[in-house]
JSON list of C-alpha atoms in Angstrom, two decimals:
[
{"chain": "Y", "resi": 1366, "resn": "MET", "atom": "CA", "xyz": [42.69, 53.63, -37.03]},
{"chain": "Y", "resi": 1367, "resn": "ASN", "atom": "CA", "xyz": [43.27, 52.78, -40.62]},
{"chain": "Y", "resi": 1368, "resn": "ASN", "atom": "CA", "xyz": [41.47, 49.48, -41.06]},
{"chain": "Y", "resi": 1369, "resn": "PRO", "atom": "CA", "xyz": [38.23, 49.94, -43.01]},
{"chain": "Y", "resi": 1370, "resn": "HIS", "atom": "CA", "xyz": [35.73, 47.10, -42.85]},
{"chain": "Y", "resi": 1371, "resn": "LYS", "atom": "CA", "xyz": [35.57, 44.71, -45.80]},
{"chain": "Y", "resi": 1372, "resn": "ASN", "atom": "CA", "xyz": [32.51, 46.37, -47.36]},
{"chain": "Y", "resi": 1373, "resn": "ALA", "atom": "CA", "xyz": [33.80, 49.95, -47.11]},
{"chain": "Y", "resi": 1374, "resn": "ARG", "atom": "CA", "xyz": [33.41, 51.87, -50.37]},
{"chain": "Y", "resi": 1375, "resn": "THR", "atom": "CA", "xyz": [36.03, 54.41, -49.42]},
{"chain": "Y", "resi": 1376, "resn": "THR", "atom": "CA", "xyz": [39.49, 54.18, -47.89]},
{"chain": "Y", "resi": 1377, "resn": "PRO", "atom": "CA", "xyz": [41.75, 57.08, -46.91]},
{"chain": "Y", "resi": 1378, "resn": "HIS", "atom": "CA", "xyz": [43.35, 56.89, -50.38]},
{"chain": "Y", "resi": 1379, "resn": "ILE", "atom": "CA", "xyz": [39.97, 57.04, -52.17]},
{"chain": "Y", "resi": 1380, "resn": "ARG", "atom": "CA", "xyz": [38.85, 59.88, -49.87]},
{"chain": "Y", "resi": 1381, "resn": "ALA", "atom": "CA", "xyz": [41.97, 61.84, -50.87]},
{"chain": "Y", "resi": 1382, "resn": "LEU", "atom": "CA", "xyz": [41.07, 61.28, -54.53]},
{"chain": "Y", "resi": 1383, "resn": "ILE", "atom": "CA", "xyz": [37.53, 62.52, -53.84]},
{"chain": "Y", "resi": 1384, "resn": "VAL", "atom": "CA", "xyz": [38.89, 65.70, -52.25]},
{"chain": "Y", "resi": 1385, "resn": "ASP", "atom": "CA", "xyz": [41.40, 66.19, -55.06]},
{"chain": "Y", "resi": 1386, "resn": "ARG", "atom": "CA", "xyz": [38.75, 65.85, -57.75]},
{"chain": "Y", "resi": 1387, "resn": "ALA", "atom": "CA", "xyz": [36.35, 68.19, -55.97]},
{"chain": "Y", "resi": 1388, "resn": "ILE", "atom": "CA", "xyz": [38.77, 70.92, -54.90]},
{"chain": "Y", "resi": 1389, "resn": "ARG", "atom": "CA", "xyz": [41.68, 70.86, -57.30]},
{"chain": "Y", "resi": 1390, "resn": "GLN", "atom": "CA", "xyz": [40.10, 69.45, -60.46]},
{"chain": "Y", "resi": 1391, "resn": "GLN", "atom": "CA", "xyz": [36.74, 71.19, -59.92]},
{"chain": "Y", "resi": 1392, "resn": "GLN", "atom": "CA", "xyz": [34.70, 68.12, -60.90]},
{"chain": "Y", "resi": 1393, "resn": "SER", "atom": "CA", "xyz": [31.03, 68.13, -60.02]},
{"chain": "Y", "resi": 1394, "resn": "ILE", "atom": "CA", "xyz": [29.92, 66.38, -56.86]},
{"chain": "Y", "resi": 1395, "resn": "LYS", "atom": "CA", "xyz": [27.46, 64.34, -58.90]},
{"chain": "Y", "resi": 1396, "resn": "ASP", "atom": "CA", "xyz": [30.21, 63.04, -61.20]},
{"chain": "Y", "resi": 1397, "resn": "ILE", "atom": "CA", "xyz": [32.52, 62.21, -58.32]},
{"chain": "Y", "resi": 1398, "resn": "ALA", "atom": "CA", "xyz": [29.78, 60.31, -56.50]},
{"chain": "Y", "resi": 1399, "resn": "HIS", "atom": "CA", "xyz": [28.93, 58.37, -59.66]},
{"chain": "Y", "resi": 1400, "resn": "THR", "atom": "CA", "xyz": [32.59, 57.53, -60.35]},
{"chain": "Y", "resi": 1401, "resn": "PHE", "atom": "CA", "xyz": [33.18, 56.07, -56.89]},
{"chain": "Y", "resi": 1402, "resn": "GLY", "atom": "CA", "xyz": [29.74, 54.49, -56.46]},
{"chain": "Y", "resi": 1403, "resn": "ILE", "atom": "CA", "xyz": [28.84, 56.58, -53.42]},
{"chain": "Y", "resi": 1404, "resn": "SER", "atom": "CA", "xyz": [26.17, 59.14, -52.61]},
{"chain": "Y", "resi": 1405, "resn": "ARG", "atom": "CA", "xyz": [26.60, 62.89, -53.03]},
{"chain": "Y", "resi": 1406, "resn": "ARG", "atom": "CA", "xyz": [26.05, 63.17, -49.30]},
{"chain": "Y", "resi": 1407, "resn": "THR", "atom": "CA", "xyz": [29.12, 60.99, -48.72]},
{"chain": "Y", "resi": 1408, "resn": "VAL", "atom": "CA", "xyz": [31.21, 63.21, -51.00]},
{"chain": "Y", "resi": 1409, "resn": "TYR", "atom": "CA", "xyz": [30.07, 66.29, -49.06]},
{"chain": "Y", "resi": 1410, "resn": "LYS", "atom": "CA", "xyz": [30.86, 64.52, -45.77]},
{"chain": "Y", "resi": 1411, "resn": "TRP", "atom": "CA", "xyz": [34.48, 63.85, -46.76]},
{"chain": "Y", "resi": 1412, "resn": "LEU", "atom": "CA", "xyz": [34.91, 67.35, -48.12]},
{"chain": "Y", "resi": 1413, "resn": "ALA", "atom": "CA", "xyz": [33.66, 68.81, -44.84]},
{"chain": "Y", "resi": 1414, "resn": "ARG", "atom": "CA", "xyz": [35.97, 66.58, -42.81]},
{"chain": "Y", "resi": 1415, "resn": "TYR", "atom": "CA", "xyz": [38.89, 67.56, -45.03]},
{"chain": "Y", "resi": 1416, "resn": "ARG", "atom": "CA", "xyz": [38.14, 71.26, -44.63]},
{"chain": "Y", "resi": 1417, "resn": "GLU", "atom": "CA", "xyz": [37.86, 70.83, -40.87]},
{"chain": "Y", "resi": 1418, "resn": "ALA", "atom": "CA", "xyz": [40.92, 68.64, -40.18]},
{"chain": "Y", "resi": 1419, "resn": "GLY", "atom": "CA", "xyz": [42.97, 68.42, -43.37]},
{"chain": "Y", "resi": 1420, "resn": "ASP", "atom": "CA", "xyz": [44.43, 65.06, -44.36]},
{"chain": "Y", "resi": 1421, "resn": "ALA", "atom": "CA", "xyz": [43.84, 63.71, -40.84]},
{"chain": "Y", "resi": 1422, "resn": "GLY", "atom": "CA", "xyz": [40.10, 64.14, -41.40]},
{"chain": "Y", "resi": 1423, "resn": "LEU", "atom": "CA", "xyz": [40.23, 61.52, -44.17]},
{"chain": "Y", "resi": 1424, "resn": "GLU", "atom": "CA", "xyz": [41.41, 58.75, -41.84]},
{"chain": "Y", "resi": 1425, "resn": "SER", "atom": "CA", "xyz": [38.99, 56.17, -40.50]},
{"chain": "Y", "resi": 1426, "resn": "ALA", "atom": "CA", "xyz": [37.69, 56.96, -37.03]},
{"chain": "Y", "resi": 1427, "resn": "SER", "atom": "CA", "xyz": [36.66, 54.64, -34.27]},
{"chain": "Y", "resi": 1428, "resn": "SER", "atom": "CA", "xyz": [32.94, 53.94, -33.98]},
{"chain": "Y", "resi": 1429, "resn": "ARG", "atom": "CA", "xyz": [33.28, 53.14, -30.28]},
{"chain": "Y", "resi": 1430, "resn": "PRO", "atom": "CA", "xyz": [30.95, 55.28, -28.16]},
{"chain": "Y", "resi": 1431, "resn": "HIS", "atom": "CA", "xyz": [32.51, 58.08, -26.11]},
{"chain": "Y", "resi": 1432, "resn": "ALA", "atom": "CA", "xyz": [30.70, 56.92, -22.99]},
{"chain": "Y", "resi": 1433, "resn": "SER", "atom": "CA", "xyz": [28.90, 53.80, -21.74]},
{"chain": "Y", "resi": 1434, "resn": "PRO", "atom": "CA", "xyz": [26.69, 54.96, -18.88]},
{"chain": "Y", "resi": 1435, "resn": "ARG", "atom": "CA", "xyz": [25.26, 51.48, -18.25]},
{"chain": "Y", "resi": 1436, "resn": "GLN", "atom": "CA", "xyz": [28.65, 49.80, -18.20]},
{"chain": "Y", "resi": 1437, "resn": "MET", "atom": "CA", "xyz": [29.22, 47.33, -15.37]},
{"chain": "Y", "resi": 1438, "resn": "PRO", "atom": "CA", "xyz": [31.44, 48.70, -12.58]},
{"chain": "Y", "resi": 1439, "resn": "LYS", "atom": "CA", "xyz": [35.11, 47.76, -12.96]},
{"chain": "Y", "resi": 1440, "resn": "GLN", "atom": "CA", "xyz": [35.19, 45.97, -9.57]},
{"chain": "Y", "resi": 1441, "resn": "TRP", "atom": "CA", "xyz": [32.41, 43.62, -10.69]},
{"chain": "Y", "resi": 1442, "resn": "VAL", "atom": "CA", "xyz": [34.17, 42.85, -13.96]},
{"chain": "Y", "resi": 1443, "resn": "GLU", "atom": "CA", "xyz": [37.39, 41.99, -12.09]},
{"chain": "Y", "resi": 1444, "resn": "LEU", "atom": "CA", "xyz": [35.49, 39.80, -9.60]},
{"chain": "Y", "resi": 1445, "resn": "ILE", "atom": "CA", "xyz": [33.74, 37.90, -12.40]},
{"chain": "Y", "resi": 1446, "resn": "GLN", "atom": "CA", "xyz": [37.05, 37.38, -14.20]},
{"chain": "Y", "resi": 1447, "resn": "LYS", "atom": "CA", "xyz": [38.64, 35.99, -11.02]},
{"chain": "Y", "resi": 1448, "resn": "MET", "atom": "CA", "xyz": [35.67, 33.68, -10.44]},
{"chain": "Y", "resi": 1449, "resn": "ARG", "atom": "CA", "xyz": [35.81, 32.40, -14.01]},
{"chain": "Y", "resi": 1450, "resn": "LEU", "atom": "CA", "xyz": [39.51, 31.60, -13.66]},
{"chain": "Y", "resi": 1451, "resn": "THR", "atom": "CA", "xyz": [39.33, 30.00, -10.21]},
{"chain": "Y", "resi": 1452, "resn": "LEU", "atom": "CA", "xyz": [36.02, 28.16, -10.62]},
{"chain": "Y", "resi": 1453, "resn": "LYS", "atom": "CA", "xyz": [36.66, 27.32, -14.30]},
{"chain": "Y", "resi": 1454, "resn": "TRP", "atom": "CA", "xyz": [33.34, 28.80, -15.40]}
]
């Protein structure tokens, strides 16, 4: 998923710049955060994700939950869809 929302401060390209400045250029976390208009915590977050997964860790991830325990059973969803189509609900 590489489609950041319209108000996102960072994109995968910006995250790569953050990592580059922190690791290769040895800039301070405070300066990096100030330059990109983000918090120091956000800089640390992207550094941790980079260290854990490399460049793949800088990509946007889905915010969809891993599980939906209260989700309606699939049979009910299919029945409702059929009723909507046949009864024009």
